């Protein structure tokens, strides 16, 4: 594989982070360009300029972290719509938050559900802090896994801090906030307004928020640049402008291992959107890899299959959690929306030459031999051995996990269900046989990291499931105060405390989260 620009790879995959944030496509690209231009005007040079460029590009890397909680508590099911609306509000001006929240809470579930969600949001002063902390923790963890610089990682940990000290999670103020984070905070607000309301609205925010949310000096630089700050960002695509803005020296993706590391991170990003899919892409990749080796497919196909397995559900972030987490069956419209995630995943990977060769395979993860799958209703003649392995592995991994409408199947029951799919002509018998030779569940023994007690490991799994303290206490048969004490000890050891970040930490350190 030829070395490819890192900007091209991450820029392509940033389309998924835009979707998770509920913002127009290419918002991350615009944020990166605006931040880089502001940084240059502020005298930032060299590697620090590159750090601004990449931190801005990854600004929304944590935006899948609180989707489950936001949809259930505050958004009447549509986390993306509410998160996107709140991007245009100013917490220091309550009227803008109220207006944005009402616009962003889905009306599709009826007035009663909408009013209840709005009341919960209005009566939850901790909501802003919870969202900010979740997003920052996940962004920091995933950026580290990508191998980004310490400066990029630390900047992503401060993306919700404000000049006036009213931000989160650390309530830093003024010069306590990294210069790169101050640039990024202004840039992403401008990019959000630009994508939704245009240039004039974006520039109007400078005067309204200077010295409160934004660094006043940076606001002055932005005012001096004026509409030129947005040159090349208002046409059909910001792609060429984004690539041309990359500071030197540029970075490249070095070979298959680096490629797979990036795919792993974005697989995690999609999976943590719901506690019901925690670790799913990683497990599908493991099953595919083992099955492909057993079936003696070529090394090239095995490499493509591993990448496709990691990326096959990336389009999940484009769908509201009210669909993914619904406890009952989906209606016809919800089924149609759910199936769109396969199209979205293929569109995202097609943007980047590095992953373009697995685009078709990514789109086939949910196809079936008899034409009953989606999105293309492909039939046996259209599905090669890699597609057949991927489909079998995806079904098997899903059966072994809890879903909103059912508990996880036992390995024996999952095997029986796969055999029925073969008998019905939906899954390939050879692919299923190869997948079933693989272990039913990953090894639960941790491989590295701080040691946790057996009780802390149990609680780790409960947090990853999205359970509240009271629910954890009921499940484990202990008091809420005991749960709280164990949680604080565990959080101190692992350095994160939100569901999504705990999930990624557990996977990274070898803990099983499948019961």
CSV table of C-alpha atoms in Angstrom, one decimal:
chain,number,residue,atom,x,y,z
A,1,UNK,CA,0.0,0.0,0.0
A,2,UNK,CA,1.3,3.4,-0.9
A,3,UNK,CA,1.7,5.9,1.9
A,4,UNK,CA,-1.4,8.1,2.0
A,5,UNK,CA,-1.8,11.5,3.7
A,6,UNK,CA,-3.1,11.2,7.2
A,7,UNK,CA,-5.2,14.3,6.5
A,8,UNK,CA,-7.0,12.5,3.7
A,9,UNK,CA,-7.8,9.5,5.8
A,10,UNK,CA,-8.9,11.3,8.9
A,11,UNK,CA,-10.7,14.0,6.8
A,12,UNK,CA,-12.7,11.3,5.1
A,13,UNK,CA,-13.7,9.6,8.3
A,14,UNK,CA,-14.5,12.9,9.9
A,15,UNK,CA,-17.8,12.7,7.9
A,16,UNK,CA,-18.8,10.2,10.5
A,17,UNK,CA,-18.1,12.5,13.4
A,18,UNK,CA,-20.1,15.3,11.7
A,19,UNK,CA,-23.1,12.9,11.6
A,20,UNK,CA,-22.7,12.0,15.3
A,21,UNK,CA,-22.6,15.7,16.2
A,22,UNK,CA,-25.8,16.3,14.2
A,23,UNK,CA,-24.1,18.9,12.0
A,24,UNK,CA,-23.8,19.3,8.2
A,25,UNK,CA,-21.3,17.1,6.5
A,26,UNK,CA,-17.8,18.6,6.3
A,27,UNK,CA,-18.3,20.7,9.4
A,28,UNK,CA,-15.1,19.1,10.8
A,29,UNK,CA,-13.2,20.0,7.6
A,30,UNK,CA,-14.4,23.6,7.9
A,31,UNK,CA,-13.5,23.7,11.5
A,32,UNK,CA,-9.9,22.6,10.7
A,33,UNK,CA,-9.5,25.2,8.0
A,34,UNK,CA,-10.9,28.0,10.1
A,35,UNK,CA,-8.8,27.0,13.1
A,36,UNK,CA,-5.6,26.8,11.0
A,37,UNK,CA,-6.2,30.3,9.4
A,38,UNK,CA,-6.9,31.8,12.8
A,39,UNK,CA,-3.8,30.1,14.2
A,40,UNK,CA,-1.6,31.5,11.4
A,41,UNK,CA,-3.0,35.0,12.1
A,42,UNK,CA,-2.2,34.5,15.8
A,43,UNK,CA,1.5,33.7,15.0
A,44,UNK,CA,1.3,29.9,15.5
A,45,UNK,CA,3.8,28.0,13.4
A,46,UNK,CA,5.5,24.6,12.9
A,47,UNK,CA,4.3,21.5,14.7
A,48,UNK,CA,2.0,23.6,16.9
A,49,UNK,CA,0.1,24.6,13.8
A,50,UNK,CA,-0.2,21.0,12.7
A,51,UNK,CA,-1.6,20.2,16.2
A,52,UNK,CA,-4.3,22.9,15.7
A,53,UNK,CA,-5.2,21.5,12.2
A,54,UNK,CA,-5.6,17.9,13.5
A,55,UNK,CA,-7.2,18.8,16.8
A,56,UNK,CA,-9.8,20.8,15.0
A,57,UNK,CA,-10.4,18.0,12.5
A,58,UNK,CA,-11.0,15.6,15.4
A,59,UNK,CA,-13.2,18.1,17.3
A,60,UNK,CA,-16.2,15.8,17.1
A,61,UNK,CA,-14.4,12.5,17.8
A,62,UNK,CA,-16.2,12.2,21.2
A,63,UNK,CA,-19.7,13.1,20.0
A,64,UNK,CA,-21.0,9.5,20.0
A,65,UNK,CA,-20.2,9.2,23.7
A,66,UNK,CA,-23.4,10.5,25.2
A,67,UNK,CA,-25.8,9.6,22.4
A,68,UNK,CA,-27.6,6.9,24.4
A,69,UNK,CA,-28.1,9.0,27.5
A,70,UNK,CA,-29.1,12.1,25.5
A,71,UNK,CA,-31.7,10.3,23.4
A,72,UNK,CA,-33.2,8.6,26.4
A,73,UNK,CA,-33.3,11.5,28.8
A,74,UNK,CA,-33.4,14.8,26.9
A,75,UNK,CA,-34.1,14.3,23.2
A,76,UNK,CA,-37.2,12.2,22.9
A,77,UNK,CA,-35.1,9.7,21.0
A,78,UNK,CA,-33.2,11.9,18.5
A,79,UNK,CA,-29.8,12.6,20.0
A,80,UNK,CA,-28.3,14.0,16.8
A,81,UNK,CA,-31.0,16.6,16.3
A,82,UNK,CA,-30.7,17.9,19.8
A,83,UNK,CA,-26.9,17.9,19.8
A,84,UNK,CA,-26.8,19.8,16.5
A,85,UNK,CA,-29.3,22.4,17.7
A,86,UNK,CA,-27.4,23.0,20.9
A,87,UNK,CA,-24.2,23.7,18.9
A,88,UNK,CA,-25.8,27.1,17.9
A,89,UNK,CA,-26.7,28.1,21.5
A,90,UNK,CA,-24.7,30.0,24.1
A,91,UNK,CA,-25.1,28.5,27.6
A,92,UNK,CA,-24.4,32.0,29.1
A,93,UNK,CA,-27.6,33.2,27.3
A,94,UNK,CA,-30.4,30.9,28.6
A,95,UNK,CA,-32.9,32.1,26.0
A,96,UNK,CA,-30.7,30.7,23.2
A,97,UNK,CA,-30.4,27.3,24.9
A,98,UNK,CA,-34.2,27.1,25.5
A,99,UNK,CA,-34.9,28.0,21.9
A,100,UNK,CA,-32.3,25.5,20.6
A,101,UNK,CA,-33.4,22.7,22.9
A,102,UNK,CA,-37.1,23.1,21.9
A,103,UNK,CA,-36.1,23.0,18.2
A,104,UNK,CA,-33.8,20.1,18.7
A,105,UNK,CA,-36.1,17.8,20.7
A,106,UNK,CA,-37.8,15.5,18.3
A,107,UNK,CA,-41.5,16.2,17.8
A,108,UNK,CA,-42.1,12.8,16.1
A,109,UNK,CA,-43.0,11.1,19.3
A,110,UNK,CA,-45.8,13.5,20.2
A,111,UNK,CA,-46.2,16.6,22.2
A,112,UNK,CA,-46.3,14.7,25.5
A,113,UNK,CA,-42.9,13.0,25.0
A,114,UNK,CA,-41.4,16.3,23.7
A,115,UNK,CA,-42.6,18.3,26.8
A,116,UNK,CA,-41.3,15.6,29.2
A,117,UNK,CA,-37.9,15.6,27.5
A,118,UNK,CA,-37.7,19.3,27.6
A,119,UNK,CA,-38.7,19.4,31.3
A,120,UNK,CA,-35.9,16.9,32.1
A,121,UNK,CA,-33.4,18.9,30.2
A,122,UNK,CA,-34.5,22.2,31.8
A,123,UNK,CA,-34.4,20.6,35.3
A,124,UNK,CA,-31.0,19.0,34.9
A,125,UNK,CA,-28.2,21.5,35.6
A,126,UNK,CA,-25.6,18.8,35.3
A,127,UNK,CA,-26.6,18.0,31.6
A,128,UNK,CA,-24.1,20.3,30.1
A,129,UNK,CA,-21.3,19.1,32.3
A,130,UNK,CA,-22.2,15.4,31.6
A,131,UNK,CA,-22.2,16.0,27.8
A,132,UNK,CA,-18.9,17.9,27.9
A,133,UNK,CA,-17.2,15.3,30.1
A,134,UNK,CA,-18.3,12.4,28.1
A,135,UNK,CA,-17.3,14.0,24.8
A,136,UNK,CA,-13.9,15.0,26.1
A,137,UNK,CA,-13.0,11.7,27.7
A,138,UNK,CA,-13.9,9.7,24.6
A,139,UNK,CA,-12.1,12.1,22.2
A,140,UNK,CA,-8.9,12.0,24.4
A,141,UNK,CA,-8.9,8.2,24.5
A,142,UNK,CA,-9.5,7.7,20.8
A,143,UNK,CA,-7.0,10.4,19.8
A,144,UNK,CA,-4.4,8.6,21.9
A,145,UNK,CA,-5.3,5.3,20.2
A,146,UNK,CA,-4.8,7.1,16.8
A,147,UNK,CA,-1.3,8.0,17.9
A,148,UNK,CA,-1.9,11.8,17.8
A,149,UNK,CA,0.5,14.1,19.6
A,150,UNK,CA,0.2,14.9,23.3
A,151,UNK,CA,-0.7,18.5,22.3
A,152,UNK,CA,-3.7,17.2,20.1
A,153,UNK,CA,-4.8,14.9,22.9
A,154,UNK,CA,-4.7,17.7,25.6
A,155,UNK,CA,-6.4,20.1,23.3
A,156,UNK,CA,-9.3,17.7,22.8
A,157,UNK,CA,-9.6,17.5,26.6
A,158,UNK,CA,-10.4,21.2,26.7
A,159,UNK,CA,-12.9,21.6,23.8
A,160,UNK,CA,-15.7,22.8,26.1
A,161,UNK,CA,-13.7,25.2,28.2
A,162,UNK,CA,-14.6,28.9,28.0
A,163,UNK,CA,-12.6,32.1,28.2
A,164,UNK,CA,-14.8,33.3,31.2
A,165,UNK,CA,-14.3,30.1,33.2
A,166,UNK,CA,-17.8,28.8,32.8
A,167,UNK,CA,-16.9,25.8,30.6
A,168,UNK,CA,-16.3,22.2,31.3
A,169,UNK,CA,-15.0,19.8,32.5
A,170,UNK,CA,-12.3,21.7,34.5
A,171,UNK,CA,-13.8,25.3,34.4
A,172,UNK,CA,-10.5,26.7,33.2
A,173,UNK,CA,-10.4,30.3,32.3
A,174,UNK,CA,-8.5,32.7,30.0
A,175,UNK,CA,-4.8,31.7,29.7
A,176,UNK,CA,-5.3,28.6,31.7
A,177,UNK,CA,-6.8,27.1,28.5
A,178,UNK,CA,-4.3,26.0,25.9
A,179,UNK,CA,-3.9,28.4,23.1
A,180,UNK,CA,-4.8,25.7,20.6
A,181,UNK,CA,-8.0,24.9,22.5
A,182,UNK,CA,-9.0,28.6,22.5
A,183,UNK,CA,-8.4,28.7,18.7
A,184,UNK,CA,-10.4,25.5,18.3
A,185,UNK,CA,-13.3,26.6,20.4
A,186,UNK,CA,-13.8,29.7,18.3
A,187,UNK,CA,-13.3,27.9,15.1
A,188,UNK,CA,-15.9,25.2,15.7
A,189,UNK,CA,-18.6,27.6,16.7
A,190,UNK,CA,-17.9,29.6,13.5
A,191,UNK,CA,-18.0,26.5,11.4
A,192,UNK,CA,-21.2,25.4,13.0
A,193,UNK,CA,-22.9,28.7,12.3
A,194,UNK,CA,-21.4,28.8,8.8
A,195,UNK,CA,-22.8,25.4,7.9
A,196,UNK,CA,-26.3,26.2,9.2
A,197,UNK,CA,-26.9,30.0,9.0
A,198,UNK,CA,-24.1,31.4,6.8
A,199,UNK,CA,-21.2,33.9,6.9
A,200,UNK,CA,-23.1,36.8,8.4
A,201,UNK,CA,-24.5,34.8,11.3
A,202,UNK,CA,-21.0,33.3,12.0
A,203,UNK,CA,-19.4,36.7,12.2
A,204,UNK,CA,-22.2,38.1,14.3
A,205,UNK,CA,-21.2,35.6,17.1
A,206,UNK,CA,-17.8,37.2,17.5
A,207,UNK,CA,-19.1,40.4,19.1
A,208,UNK,CA,-21.8,38.6,21.1
A,209,UNK,CA,-19.4,36.1,22.7
A,210,UNK,CA,-16.0,37.9,22.7
A,211,UNK,CA,-14.5,38.1,26.2
A,212,UNK,CA,-17.1,35.6,27.5
A,213,UNK,CA,-16.9,32.4,25.6
A,214,UNK,CA,-14.1,33.3,23.2
A,215,UNK,CA,-10.6,34.7,23.6
A,216,UNK,CA,-11.1,38.5,22.7
A,217,UNK,CA,-7.8,38.6,20.9
A,218,UNK,CA,-8.8,35.7,18.6
A,219,UNK,CA,-12.1,37.4,18.0
A,220,UNK,CA,-10.2,40.5,16.9
A,221,UNK,CA,-8.1,38.4,14.5
A,222,UNK,CA,-11.3,36.8,13.1
A,223,UNK,CA,-12.9,40.2,12.6
A,224,UNK,CA,-9.8,41.4,10.7
A,225,UNK,CA,-9.9,38.4,8.4
A,226,UNK,CA,-13.7,38.8,7.9
A,227,UNK,CA,-15.4,36.8,5.2
A,228,UNK,CA,-11.9,35.8,3.9
A,229,UNK,CA,-11.8,33.4,6.9
A,230,UNK,CA,-14.3,31.2,5.0
A,231,UNK,CA,-12.8,31.3,1.5
A,232,UNK,CA,-13.2,28.0,-0.2
A,233,UNK,CA,-15.7,26.7,2.4
A,234,UNK,CA,-19.0,27.8,0.9
A,235,UNK,CA,-19.1,25.8,-2.3
A,236,UNK,CA,-20.3,22.2,-3.0
A,237,UNK,CA,-17.4,20.8,-1.0
A,238,UNK,CA,-14.6,22.0,1.4
A,239,UNK,CA,-12.5,19.0,0.6
A,240,UNK,CA,-9.8,20.5,-1.7
A,241,UNK,CA,-9.6,23.6,0.6
A,242,UNK,CA,-9.1,21.4,3.6
A,243,UNK,CA,-6.3,19.3,1.9
A,244,UNK,CA,-4.6,22.5,0.6
A,245,UNK,CA,-4.6,24.0,4.2
A,246,UNK,CA,-2.6,21.2,5.8
A,247,UNK,CA,0.5,22.6,7.4
A,248,UNK,CA,3.9,21.3,6.6
A,249,UNK,CA,5.4,18.9,7.4
A,250,UNK,CA,2.5,16.7,6.5
A,251,UNK,CA,1.9,13.2,8.0
A,252,UNK,CA,1.2,9.9,6.3
A,253,UNK,CA,-0.4,6.6,7.0
A,254,UNK,CA,2.4,4.1,7.3
A,255,UNK,CA,1.2,0.8,5.9
A,256,UNK,CA,-1.5,-1.8,6.9
A,257,UNK,CA,-0.9,-1.7,10.7
A,258,UNK,CA,-1.5,2.1,10.9
A,259,UNK,CA,-4.5,1.7,8.5
A,260,UNK,CA,-6.0,-0.9,10.8
A,261,UNK,CA,-5.4,1.2,13.9
A,262,UNK,CA,-7.3,4.0,12.4
A,263,UNK,CA,-10.2,1.7,11.4
A,264,UNK,CA,-10.2,0.3,14.9
A,265,UNK,CA,-10.6,3.7,16.4
A,266,UNK,CA,-13.5,4.6,14.2
A,267,UNK,CA,-15.1,1.2,14.8
A,268,UNK,CA,-15.0,2.0,18.5
A,269,UNK,CA,-16.5,5.5,17.8
A,270,UNK,CA,-19.5,3.9,16.2
A,271,UNK,CA,-19.9,1.1,18.7
A,272,UNK,CA,-20.1,3.2,21.8
A,273,UNK,CA,-23.0,5.2,20.4
A,274,UNK,CA,-25.1,2.5,22.1
A,275,UNK,CA,-24.3,0.3,25.1
A,276,UNK,CA,-25.8,-2.6,23.2
A,277,UNK,CA,-23.1,-2.6,20.6
A,278,UNK,CA,-20.1,-2.2,22.8
A,279,UNK,CA,-17.0,-3.8,21.3
A,280,UNK,CA,-19.1,-5.2,18.4
A,281,UNK,CA,-16.8,-4.2,15.5
A,282,UNK,CA,-13.7,-5.5,17.2
A,283,UNK,CA,-15.4,-8.8,17.8
A,284,UNK,CA,-16.6,-9.1,14.3
A,285,UNK,CA,-13.1,-8.4,13.1
A,286,UNK,CA,-11.7,-11.1,15.3
A,287,UNK,CA,-14.2,-13.6,14.0
A,288,UNK,CA,-13.6,-12.7,10.4
A,289,UNK,CA,-9.9,-12.9,10.8
A,290,UNK,CA,-10.0,-16.4,12.3
A,291,UNK,CA,-12.6,-17.6,9.8
A,292,UNK,CA,-10.7,-16.3,6.8
A,293,UNK,CA,-7.5,-18.0,8.0
A,294,UNK,CA,-9.4,-21.3,8.3
A,295,UNK,CA,-10.8,-20.9,4.8
A,296,UNK,CA,-7.3,-20.1,3.4
A,297,UNK,CA,-8.3,-16.9,1.6
A,298,UNK,CA,-5.5,-14.8,0.3
A,299,UNK,CA,-3.5,-12.4,2.6
A,300,UNK,CA,-4.9,-9.4,0.6
A,301,UNK,CA,-8.5,-10.5,1.2
A,302,UNK,CA,-7.9,-11.2,4.9
A,303,UNK,CA,-6.5,-7.6,5.2
A,304,UNK,CA,-9.6,-6.2,3.4
A,305,UNK,CA,-11.9,-8.3,5.5
A,306,UNK,CA,-10.4,-7.0,8.8
A,307,UNK,CA,-10.8,-3.4,7.7
A,308,UNK,CA,-14.3,-3.9,6.5
A,309,UNK,CA,-15.3,-5.6,9.7
A,310,UNK,CA,-14.0,-2.7,11.7
A,311,UNK,CA,-15.8,-0.1,9.5
A,312,UNK,CA,-19.0,-2.0,8.6
A,313,UNK,CA,-21.2,-0.2,11.2
A,314,UNK,CA,-19.6,3.2,10.9
A,315,UNK,CA,-22.9,4.5,9.5
A,316,UNK,CA,-24.7,3.8,12.8
A,317,UNK,CA,-23.7,7.3,13.9
A,318,UNK,CA,-26.0,8.8,11.2
A,319,UNK,CA,-29.1,7.2,12.9
A,320,UNK,CA,-30.8,8.4,16.0
A,321,UNK,CA,-30.4,6.3,19.2
A,322,UNK,CA,-34.2,6.2,19.6
A,323,UNK,CA,-34.0,3.6,16.8
A,324,UNK,CA,-31.0,1.7,18.0
A,325,UNK,CA,-32.1,1.5,21.6
A,326,UNK,CA,-35.8,0.9,21.0
A,327,UNK,CA,-37.0,-1.9,23.3
A,328,UNK,CA,-39.6,-3.2,20.9
A,329,UNK,CA,-39.8,-4.0,17.2
A,330,UNK,CA,-39.1,-1.3,14.7
A,331,UNK,CA,-42.0,-0.1,12.5
A,332,UNK,CA,-41.6,0.1,8.7
A,333,UNK,CA,-40.3,3.7,8.7
A,334,UNK,CA,-37.8,2.9,11.5
A,335,UNK,CA,-36.6,-0.2,9.6
A,336,UNK,CA,-36.0,2.0,6.5
A,337,UNK,CA,-34.0,4.5,8.5
A,338,UNK,CA,-32.0,1.8,10.3
A,339,UNK,CA,-31.0,0.2,7.0
A,340,UNK,CA,-29.7,3.5,5.8
A,341,UNK,CA,-26.6,3.0,8.1
A,342,UNK,CA,-25.2,0.5,5.6
A,343,UNK,CA,-25.4,3.1,2.8
A,344,UNK,CA,-23.8,5.8,5.0
A,345,UNK,CA,-20.9,3.5,6.0
A,346,UNK,CA,-20.1,2.8,2.4
A,347,UNK,CA,-20.3,6.6,1.5
A,348,UNK,CA,-17.9,7.5,4.3
A,349,UNK,CA,-15.2,5.0,3.4
A,350,UNK,CA,-15.6,5.8,-0.3
A,351,UNK,CA,-14.3,9.3,0.3
A,352,UNK,CA,-10.8,8.0,1.1
A,353,UNK,CA,-8.6,6.2,-1.4
A,354,UNK,CA,-7.0,4.2,1.5
A,355,UNK,CA,-10.4,2.6,2.3
A,356,UNK,CA,-12.1,2.8,-1.0
A,357,UNK,CA,-11.1,-0.8,-2.0
A,358,UNK,CA,-13.2,-2.1,0.9
A,359,UNK,CA,-16.3,0.1,0.2
A,360,UNK,CA,-18.2,-2.7,-1.5
A,361,UNK,CA,-17.4,-5.2,1.2
A,362,UNK,CA,-18.5,-2.7,3.9
A,363,UNK,CA,-21.8,-2.3,2.2
A,364,UNK,CA,-22.4,-6.1,2.1
A,365,UNK,CA,-22.2,-6.8,5.8
A,366,UNK,CA,-26.0,-7.1,6.1
A,367,UNK,CA,-26.7,-8.8,2.7
A,368,UNK,CA,-28.1,-12.4,2.5
A,369,UNK,CA,-27.8,-15.1,-0.1
A,370,UNK,CA,-31.5,-15.2,-0.8
A,371,UNK,CA,-31.8,-11.4,-1.4
A,372,UNK,CA,-33.5,-10.7,1.9
A,373,UNK,CA,-30.7,-8.5,3.3
A,374,UNK,CA,-30.0,-4.8,2.8
A,375,UNK,CA,-29.2,-2.3,1.5
A,376,UNK,CA,-29.0,-3.6,-2.1
A,377,UNK,CA,-30.9,-6.9,-1.7
A,378,UNK,CA,-27.9,-8.7,-3.2
A,379,UNK,CA,-28.2,-12.4,-3.9
A,380,UNK,CA,-25.7,-15.3,-3.7
A,381,UNK,CA,-24.2,-14.6,-7.1
A,382,UNK,CA,-23.2,-11.1,-5.9
A,383,UNK,CA,-21.6,-12.1,-2.6
A,384,UNK,CA,-18.0,-13.3,-2.6
A,385,UNK,CA,-16.5,-15.4,0.2
A,386,UNK,CA,-15.3,-12.3,2.1
A,387,UNK,CA,-18.9,-10.9,2.1
A,388,UNK,CA,-20.2,-14.2,3.3
A,389,UNK,CA,-17.8,-14.4,6.1
A,390,UNK,CA,-18.5,-10.9,7.2
A,391,UNK,CA,-22.2,-11.5,7.3
A,392,UNK,CA,-21.9,-14.7,9.3
A,393,UNK,CA,-19.5,-13.1,11.8
A,394,UNK,CA,-21.7,-10.0,12.2
A,395,UNK,CA,-24.8,-12.1,13.0
A,396,UNK,CA,-22.9,-14.4,15.4
A,397,UNK,CA,-21.3,-11.5,17.3
A,398,UNK,CA,-24.7,-9.7,17.6
A,399,UNK,CA,-26.5,-12.9,18.9
A,400,UNK,CA,-24.0,-13.1,21.7
A,401,UNK,CA,-24.7,-9.5,22.9
A,402,UNK,CA,-27.7,-8.0,24.6
A,403,UNK,CA,-30.0,-6.0,22.4
A,404,UNK,CA,-32.8,-3.7,23.5
A,405,UNK,CA,-35.5,-6.2,22.7
A,406,UNK,CA,-33.8,-9.4,24.0
A,407,UNK,CA,-31.0,-10.7,26.2
A,408,UNK,CA,-27.8,-12.2,24.8
A,409,UNK,CA,-28.1,-15.7,23.5
A,410,UNK,CA,-26.0,-18.5,24.9
A,411,UNK,CA,-23.2,-19.7,22.5
A,412,UNK,CA,-25.2,-23.0,22.0
A,413,UNK,CA,-28.4,-21.0,21.1
A,414,UNK,CA,-26.5,-18.7,18.8
A,415,UNK,CA,-25.0,-21.7,17.0
A,416,UNK,CA,-28.5,-23.1,16.5
A,417,UNK,CA,-29.8,-19.9,15.1
A,418,UNK,CA,-26.9,-19.6,12.7
A,419,UNK,CA,-27.6,-23.2,11.5
A,420,UNK,CA,-31.3,-22.2,10.9
A,421,UNK,CA,-30.1,-19.2,8.8
A,422,UNK,CA,-28.0,-21.6,6.7
A,423,UNK,CA,-31.0,-24.0,6.3
A,424,UNK,CA,-33.2,-21.1,5.2
A,425,UNK,CA,-30.7,-20.1,2.5
A,426,UNK,CA,-29.7,-16.8,4.0
A,427,UNK,CA,-26.2,-17.4,5.3
A,428,UNK,CA,-23.4,-19.4,3.6
A,429,UNK,CA,-22.7,-22.8,5.3
A,430,UNK,CA,-19.0,-22.8,4.7
A,431,UNK,CA,-18.6,-19.2,6.1
A,432,UNK,CA,-20.8,-20.1,9.1
A,433,UNK,CA,-18.7,-23.2,9.8
A,434,UNK,CA,-15.5,-21.2,9.7
A,435,UNK,CA,-16.9,-18.6,12.0
A,436,UNK,CA,-18.2,-21.1,14.5
A,437,UNK,CA,-14.7,-22.7,14.9
A,438,UNK,CA,-13.7,-19.4,16.5
A,439,UNK,CA,-14.2,-19.0,20.3
A,440,UNK,CA,-17.7,-17.8,21.2
A,441,UNK,CA,-16.4,-15.0,23.4
A,442,UNK,CA,-13.1,-13.2,23.8
A,443,UNK,CA,-10.8,-14.1,26.7
A,444,UNK,CA,-12.0,-12.3,29.8
A,445,UNK,CA,-8.6,-12.1,31.4
A,446,UNK,CA,-7.1,-8.6,31.3
A,447,UNK,CA,-3.9,-8.3,29.4
A,448,UNK,CA,-2.5,-5.0,30.8
A,449,UNK,CA,-3.3,-2.0,32.9
A,450,UNK,CA,-4.1,-1.4,36.6
A,451,UNK,CA,-5.5,-4.4,38.4
A,452,UNK,CA,-9.1,-4.3,39.3
A,453,UNK,CA,-10.8,-6.3,42.1
A,454,UNK,CA,-13.5,-8.9,41.0
A,455,UNK,CA,-16.2,-6.5,42.2
A,456,UNK,CA,-14.7,-3.6,40.3
A,457,UNK,CA,-14.7,-5.8,37.2
A,458,UNK,CA,-18.4,-6.5,37.6
A,459,UNK,CA,-19.1,-2.8,38.1
A,460,UNK,CA,-16.9,-2.0,35.0
A,461,UNK,CA,-19.3,-4.2,33.0
A,462,UNK,CA,-22.4,-2.5,34.5
A,463,UNK,CA,-21.1,1.0,33.6
A,464,UNK,CA,-20.4,-0.1,30.0
A,465,UNK,CA,-24.0,-1.3,29.9
A,466,UNK,CA,-25.2,2.2,30.7
A,467,UNK,CA,-26.6,1.2,34.1
A,468,UNK,CA,-27.2,3.9,36.8
A,469,UNK,CA,-25.8,3.5,40.3
A,470,UNK,CA,-29.2,2.3,41.6
A,471,UNK,CA,-29.5,-0.3,38.8
A,472,UNK,CA,-26.0,-1.5,39.4
A,473,UNK,CA,-26.8,-2.0,43.1
A,474,UNK,CA,-29.9,-4.0,42.2
A,475,UNK,CA,-28.1,-6.1,39.7
A,476,UNK,CA,-25.2,-7.0,42.0
A,477,UNK,CA,-27.3,-7.2,45.2
A,478,UNK,CA,-25.3,-4.5,47.1
A,479,UNK,CA,-26.2,-1.0,48.5
A,480,UNK,CA,-26.0,2.1,46.4
A,481,UNK,CA,-23.4,3.5,48.8
A,482,UNK,CA,-21.2,0.5,48.2
A,483,UNK,CA,-21.6,0.9,44.5
A,484,UNK,CA,-20.5,4.6,44.8
A,485,UNK,CA,-17.4,3.6,46.8
A,486,UNK,CA,-16.4,1.0,44.3
A,487,UNK,CA,-17.0,3.3,41.4
A,488,UNK,CA,-14.8,6.1,42.9
A,489,UNK,CA,-12.0,3.5,43.5
A,490,UNK,CA,-12.3,2.2,40.0
A,491,UNK,CA,-12.5,5.6,38.3
A,492,UNK,CA,-9.4,6.7,40.2
A,493,UNK,CA,-7.5,3.6,38.9
A,494,UNK,CA,-8.5,3.8,35.3
A,495,UNK,CA,-8.6,7.6,34.9
A,496,UNK,CA,-12.0,7.9,33.2
A,497,UNK,CA,-15.6,7.9,34.5
A,498,UNK,CA,-18.1,8.0,31.7
A,499,UNK,CA,-19.8,5.1,30.0
A,500,UNK,CA,-18.2,5.4,26.5
A,501,UNK,CA,-14.7,6.0,27.9
A,502,UNK,CA,-15.0,3.2,30.4
A,503,UNK,CA,-16.0,0.9,27.6
A,504,UNK,CA,-13.1,1.8,25.4
A,505,UNK,CA,-10.7,1.6,28.3
A,506,UNK,CA,-12.0,-1.9,29.1
A,507,UNK,CA,-11.6,-3.1,25.6
A,508,UNK,CA,-8.1,-1.6,25.3
A,509,UNK,CA,-7.0,-3.4,28.5
A,510,UNK,CA,-8.4,-6.8,27.7
A,511,UNK,CA,-11.6,-6.9,29.8
A,512,UNK,CA,-14.6,-8.8,28.4
A,513,UNK,CA,-17.8,-6.7,28.4
A,514,UNK,CA,-20.1,-9.5,27.2
A,515,UNK,CA,-21.3,-10.9,30.5
